[in-house]
mmCIF file of C-alpha atoms in Angstrom:
data_model
loop_
_atom_site.group_PDB
_atom_site.id
_atom_site.type_symbol
_atom_site.label_atom_id
_atom_site.label_comp_id
_atom_site.label_asym_id
_atom_site.label_seq_id
_atom_site.Cartn_x
_atom_site.Cartn_y
_atom_site.Cartn_z
ATOM 1 C CA PRO A 289 88.390 75.848 95.625
ATOM 2 C CA LEU A 290 88.507 72.262 94.397
ATOM 3 C CA SER A 291 85.353 71.328 96.328
ATOM 4 C CA ASN A 292 83.602 74.251 94.591
ATOM 5 C CA PRO A 293 80.352 74.208 96.585
ATOM 6 C CA ALA A 294 79.013 77.191 94.618
ATOM 7 C CA GLY A 295 79.482 75.368 91.327
ATOM 8 C CA ALA A 296 81.572 78.164 89.811
ATOM 9 C CA THR A 297 82.560 77.495 86.208
ATOM 10 C CA ILE A 298 85.151 80.284 86.193
ATOM 11 C CA GLN A 299 87.987 80.227 88.701
ATOM 12 C CA VAL A 300 91.241 81.988 89.517
ATOM 13 C CA LEU A 301 93.346 80.035 91.976
ATOM 14 C CA GLY A 302 96.728 80.836 93.475
ATOM 15 C CA VAL A 303 99.097 78.053 94.531
ATOM 16 C CA TYR A 304 102.244 77.944 96.641
ATOM 17 C CA ASP A 305 104.303 75.878 94.170
ATOM 18 C CA ALA A 306 104.793 76.414 90.429
ATOM 19 C CA LYS A 307 104.740 72.630 89.919
ATOM 20 C CA LEU A 308 101.065 72.626 90.897
ATOM 21 C CA THR A 309 99.787 75.163 88.384
ATOM 22 C CA GLU A 310 99.257 72.828 85.439
ATOM 23 C CA LYS A 311 98.114 69.883 87.567
ATOM 24 C CA LEU A 312 95.484 71.921 89.364
ATOM 25 C CA ALA A 313 94.282 73.541 86.145
ATOM 26 C CA GLN A 314 93.774 70.047 84.711
ATOM 27 C CA VAL A 315 91.874 68.990 87.843
ATOM 28 C CA LEU A 316 89.662 72.087 87.650
ATOM 29 C CA MET A 317 88.895 71.339 83.999
ATOM 30 C CA ARG A 318 87.944 67.745 84.877
ATOM 31 C CA LEU A 319 85.668 69.060 87.620
ATOM 32 C CA GLY A 320 83.700 71.163 85.146
ATOM 33 C CA THR A 321 85.434 74.514 85.175
ATOM 34 C CA GLN A 322 85.037 76.184 81.792
ATOM 35 C CA HIS A 323 87.819 78.754 82.173
ATOM 36 C CA CYS A 324 90.443 78.885 84.911
ATOM 37 C CA PHE A 325 93.746 80.455 85.769
ATOM 38 C CA VAL A 326 96.086 78.823 88.277
ATOM 39 C CA LEU A 327 98.837 81.229 89.357
ATOM 40 C CA HIS A 328 102.180 81.109 91.135
ATOM 41 C CA GLY A 329 104.443 84.123 91.539
ATOM 42 C CA MET A 330 108.023 82.911 91.351
ATOM 43 C CA ASP A 331 108.780 85.012 94.437
ATOM 44 C CA GLY A 332 106.521 82.647 96.411
ATOM 45 C CA LEU A 333 103.254 84.596 96.131
ATOM 46 C CA ASP A 334 100.130 82.635 95.290
ATOM 47 C CA GLU A 335 99.067 85.314 92.824
ATOM 48 C CA ILE A 336 100.437 87.303 89.900
ATOM 49 C CA SER A 337 103.523 89.045 91.222
ATOM 50 C CA LEU A 338 104.790 92.534 90.626
ATOM 51 C CA THR A 339 108.299 91.583 91.809
ATOM 52 C CA GLY A 340 109.092 89.239 88.919
ATOM 53 C CA PRO A 341 107.802 86.381 86.777
ATOM 54 C CA THR A 342 104.592 84.449 87.444
ATOM 55 C CA THR A 343 103.804 80.963 86.184
ATOM 56 C CA ILE A 344 100.239 80.609 84.884
ATOM 57 C CA ALA A 345 98.287 77.564 83.765
ATOM 58 C CA GLU A 346 95.162 78.629 81.897
ATOM 59 C CA GLY A 347 92.454 76.092 81.253
ATOM 60 C CA LYS A 348 89.676 76.564 78.705
ATOM 61 C CA LYS A 349 87.892 74.539 76.033
ATOM 62 C CA GLY A 350 89.205 71.345 77.626
ATOM 63 C CA ARG A 351 92.875 72.305 77.266
ATOM 64 C CA VAL A 352 95.499 73.721 79.580
ATOM 65 C CA ALA A 353 98.225 76.100 78.396
ATOM 66 C CA SER A 354 101.105 77.108 80.632
ATOM 67 C CA TYR A 355 103.075 80.311 80.276
ATOM 68 C CA VAL A 356 104.964 82.954 82.228
ATOM 69 C CA VAL A 357 104.011 86.604 82.608
ATOM 70 C CA ARG A 358 106.136 89.439 83.911
ATOM 71 C CA PRO A 359 105.284 92.917 85.216
ATOM 72 C CA GLU A 360 106.538 94.319 81.926
ATOM 73 C CA ASP A 361 103.710 92.469 80.121
ATOM 74 C CA PHE A 362 101.334 94.842 81.926
ATOM 75 C CA GLY A 363 103.451 97.906 81.143
ATOM 76 C CA LEU A 364 104.950 97.923 84.659
ATOM 77 C CA LYS A 365 108.420 97.761 86.137
ATOM 78 C CA PRO A 366 109.193 95.108 88.775
ATOM 79 C CA VAL A 367 109.260 96.362 92.367
ATOM 80 C CA SER A 368 110.818 95.122 95.583
ATOM 81 C CA PRO A 369 108.650 93.039 97.929
ATOM 82 C CA LYS A 370 108.879 95.862 100.503
ATOM 83 C CA GLU A 371 106.798 98.079 98.220
ATOM 84 C CA LEU A 372 103.893 95.627 98.439
ATOM 85 C CA LEU A 373 103.856 94.999 102.166
ATOM 86 C CA GLY A 374 100.773 95.569 104.221
ATOM 87 C CA GLY A 375 100.666 95.567 107.979
ATOM 88 C CA SER A 376 98.082 95.329 110.699
ATOM 89 C CA PRO A 377 94.425 94.780 109.804
ATOM 90 C CA GLU A 378 93.879 98.511 110.295
ATOM 91 C CA ASP A 379 96.810 99.361 108.013
ATOM 92 C CA ASN A 380 95.539 96.940 105.365
ATOM 93 C CA ALA A 381 92.050 98.457 105.532
ATOM 94 C CA LYS A 382 93.581 101.888 104.924
ATOM 95 C CA ILE A 383 95.558 100.544 101.963
ATOM 96 C CA ILE A 384 92.424 99.021 100.424
ATOM 97 C CA GLN A 385 90.459 102.227 100.930
ATOM 98 C CA ALA A 386 93.272 104.289 99.422
ATOM 99 C CA ILE A 387 93.402 102.034 96.361
ATOM 100 C CA LEU A 388 89.624 102.218 95.958
ATOM 101 C CA ARG A 389 89.810 106.019 96.259
ATOM 102 C CA GLY A 390 92.306 106.210 93.402
ATOM 103 C CA SER A 391 95.707 106.011 95.076
ATOM 104 C CA ARG A 392 98.412 105.025 92.581
ATOM 105 C CA GLY A 393 101.436 102.822 93.102
ATOM 106 C CA PRO A 394 102.627 99.227 93.339
ATOM 107 C CA GLN A 395 99.872 98.080 95.704
ATOM 108 C CA ARG A 396 97.222 99.257 93.254
ATOM 109 C CA ASP A 397 99.141 97.747 90.334
ATOM 110 C CA ILE A 398 99.242 94.286 91.890
ATOM 111 C CA VAL A 399 95.490 94.467 92.576
ATOM 112 C CA LEU A 400 94.875 95.326 88.918
ATOM 113 C CA MET A 401 97.194 92.567 87.714
ATOM 114 C CA ASN A 402 95.291 90.021 89.778
ATOM 115 C CA ALA A 403 91.885 91.258 88.652
ATOM 116 C CA ALA A 404 92.889 90.731 85.025
ATOM 117 C CA PRO A 405 92.524 86.909 84.895
ATOM 118 C CA ALA A 406 89.014 87.084 86.355
ATOM 119 C CA LEU A 407 88.005 89.648 83.723
ATOM 120 C CA VAL A 408 89.443 87.454 80.963
ATOM 121 C CA ALA A 409 87.751 84.322 82.307
ATOM 122 C CA CYS A 410 84.338 86.017 82.423
ATOM 123 C CA LYS A 411 84.839 87.457 78.913
ATOM 124 C CA LYS A 412 85.047 91.103 79.984
ATOM 125 C CA ALA A 413 88.581 91.299 78.533
ATOM 126 C CA THR A 414 90.407 89.466 75.765
ATOM 127 C CA SER A 415 93.891 89.326 77.316
ATOM 128 C CA LEU A 416 95.580 89.858 80.656
ATOM 129 C CA LYS A 417 96.817 93.256 79.444
ATOM 130 C CA THR A 418 93.323 94.394 78.436
ATOM 131 C CA GLY A 419 91.973 92.903 81.694
ATOM 132 C CA PHE A 420 94.484 95.039 83.586
ATOM 133 C CA GLU A 421 93.353 98.106 81.641
ATOM 134 C CA GLU A 422 89.662 97.336 82.227
ATOM 135 C CA ALA A 423 90.263 96.814 85.946
ATOM 136 C CA SER A 424 92.008 100.191 86.040
ATOM 137 C CA ARG A 425 89.077 101.837 84.263
ATOM 138 C CA ILE A 426 86.614 100.278 86.710
ATOM 139 C CA LEU A 427 88.680 101.358 89.713
ATOM 140 C CA ASP A 428 89.030 104.880 88.324
ATOM 141 C CA SER A 429 85.243 105.110 87.898
ATOM 142 C CA GLY A 430 84.817 105.173 91.675
ATOM 143 C CA ALA A 431 82.204 102.392 91.584
ATOM 144 C CA PRO A 432 84.231 99.948 93.734
ATOM 145 C CA PHE A 433 84.656 102.578 96.471
ATOM 146 C CA GLU A 434 80.916 103.335 96.332
ATOM 147 C CA LYS A 435 80.188 99.600 96.774
ATOM 148 C CA LEU A 436 82.521 99.471 99.762
ATOM 149 C CA GLU A 437 80.732 102.439 101.312
ATOM 150 C CA GLN A 438 77.373 100.734 100.735
ATOM 151 C CA LEU A 439 78.657 97.547 102.366
ATOM 152 C CA ILE A 440 79.960 99.466 105.369
ATOM 153 C CA SER A 441 76.625 101.290 105.782
ATOM 154 C CA TYR A 442 74.664 98.058 105.411
ATOM 155 C CA THR A 443 76.715 96.126 107.960
ATOM 156 C CA LYS A 444 76.625 99.015 110.423
ATOM 157 C CA ALA A 445 72.829 99.100 110.103
ATOM 158 C CA LEU A 446 72.657 95.367 110.773
ATOM 159 C CA ALA A 447 74.799 95.761 113.871
ATOM 160 C CA THR A 448 72.438 98.250 115.485
#
């Protein structure tokens, strides 16, 4: 992400250590990023966590602000890590398809939580909470599942 060959000016980056969030947000800002979120779930996840607090460094307008969010900030209750586990590639594909088809639960919630910073950074939402709500609305529309189906059809056609 730091090499940024696509020249993205909006970035969401997960890191393995909370001590890196602010440093990497500052680096991204110096490299030309206009709005970024650098995330570390305090449970060790390199994303916003549904099991507990997450450290976030948000960079925009040349400044970096650090703060902590919790599942409750999204209107959710914390869950155990077991409720988020995937499995084999086939199992994970089924989980993704279920979420895109409207399945509810912790796996969907963590997807929505992690879509929120991207929606804020690209100005489609004004806060992480409204980004979460917008991501939910988009998912509920069925459009993401339709896009997945189109991608599957396209790649199958290419393979033949």
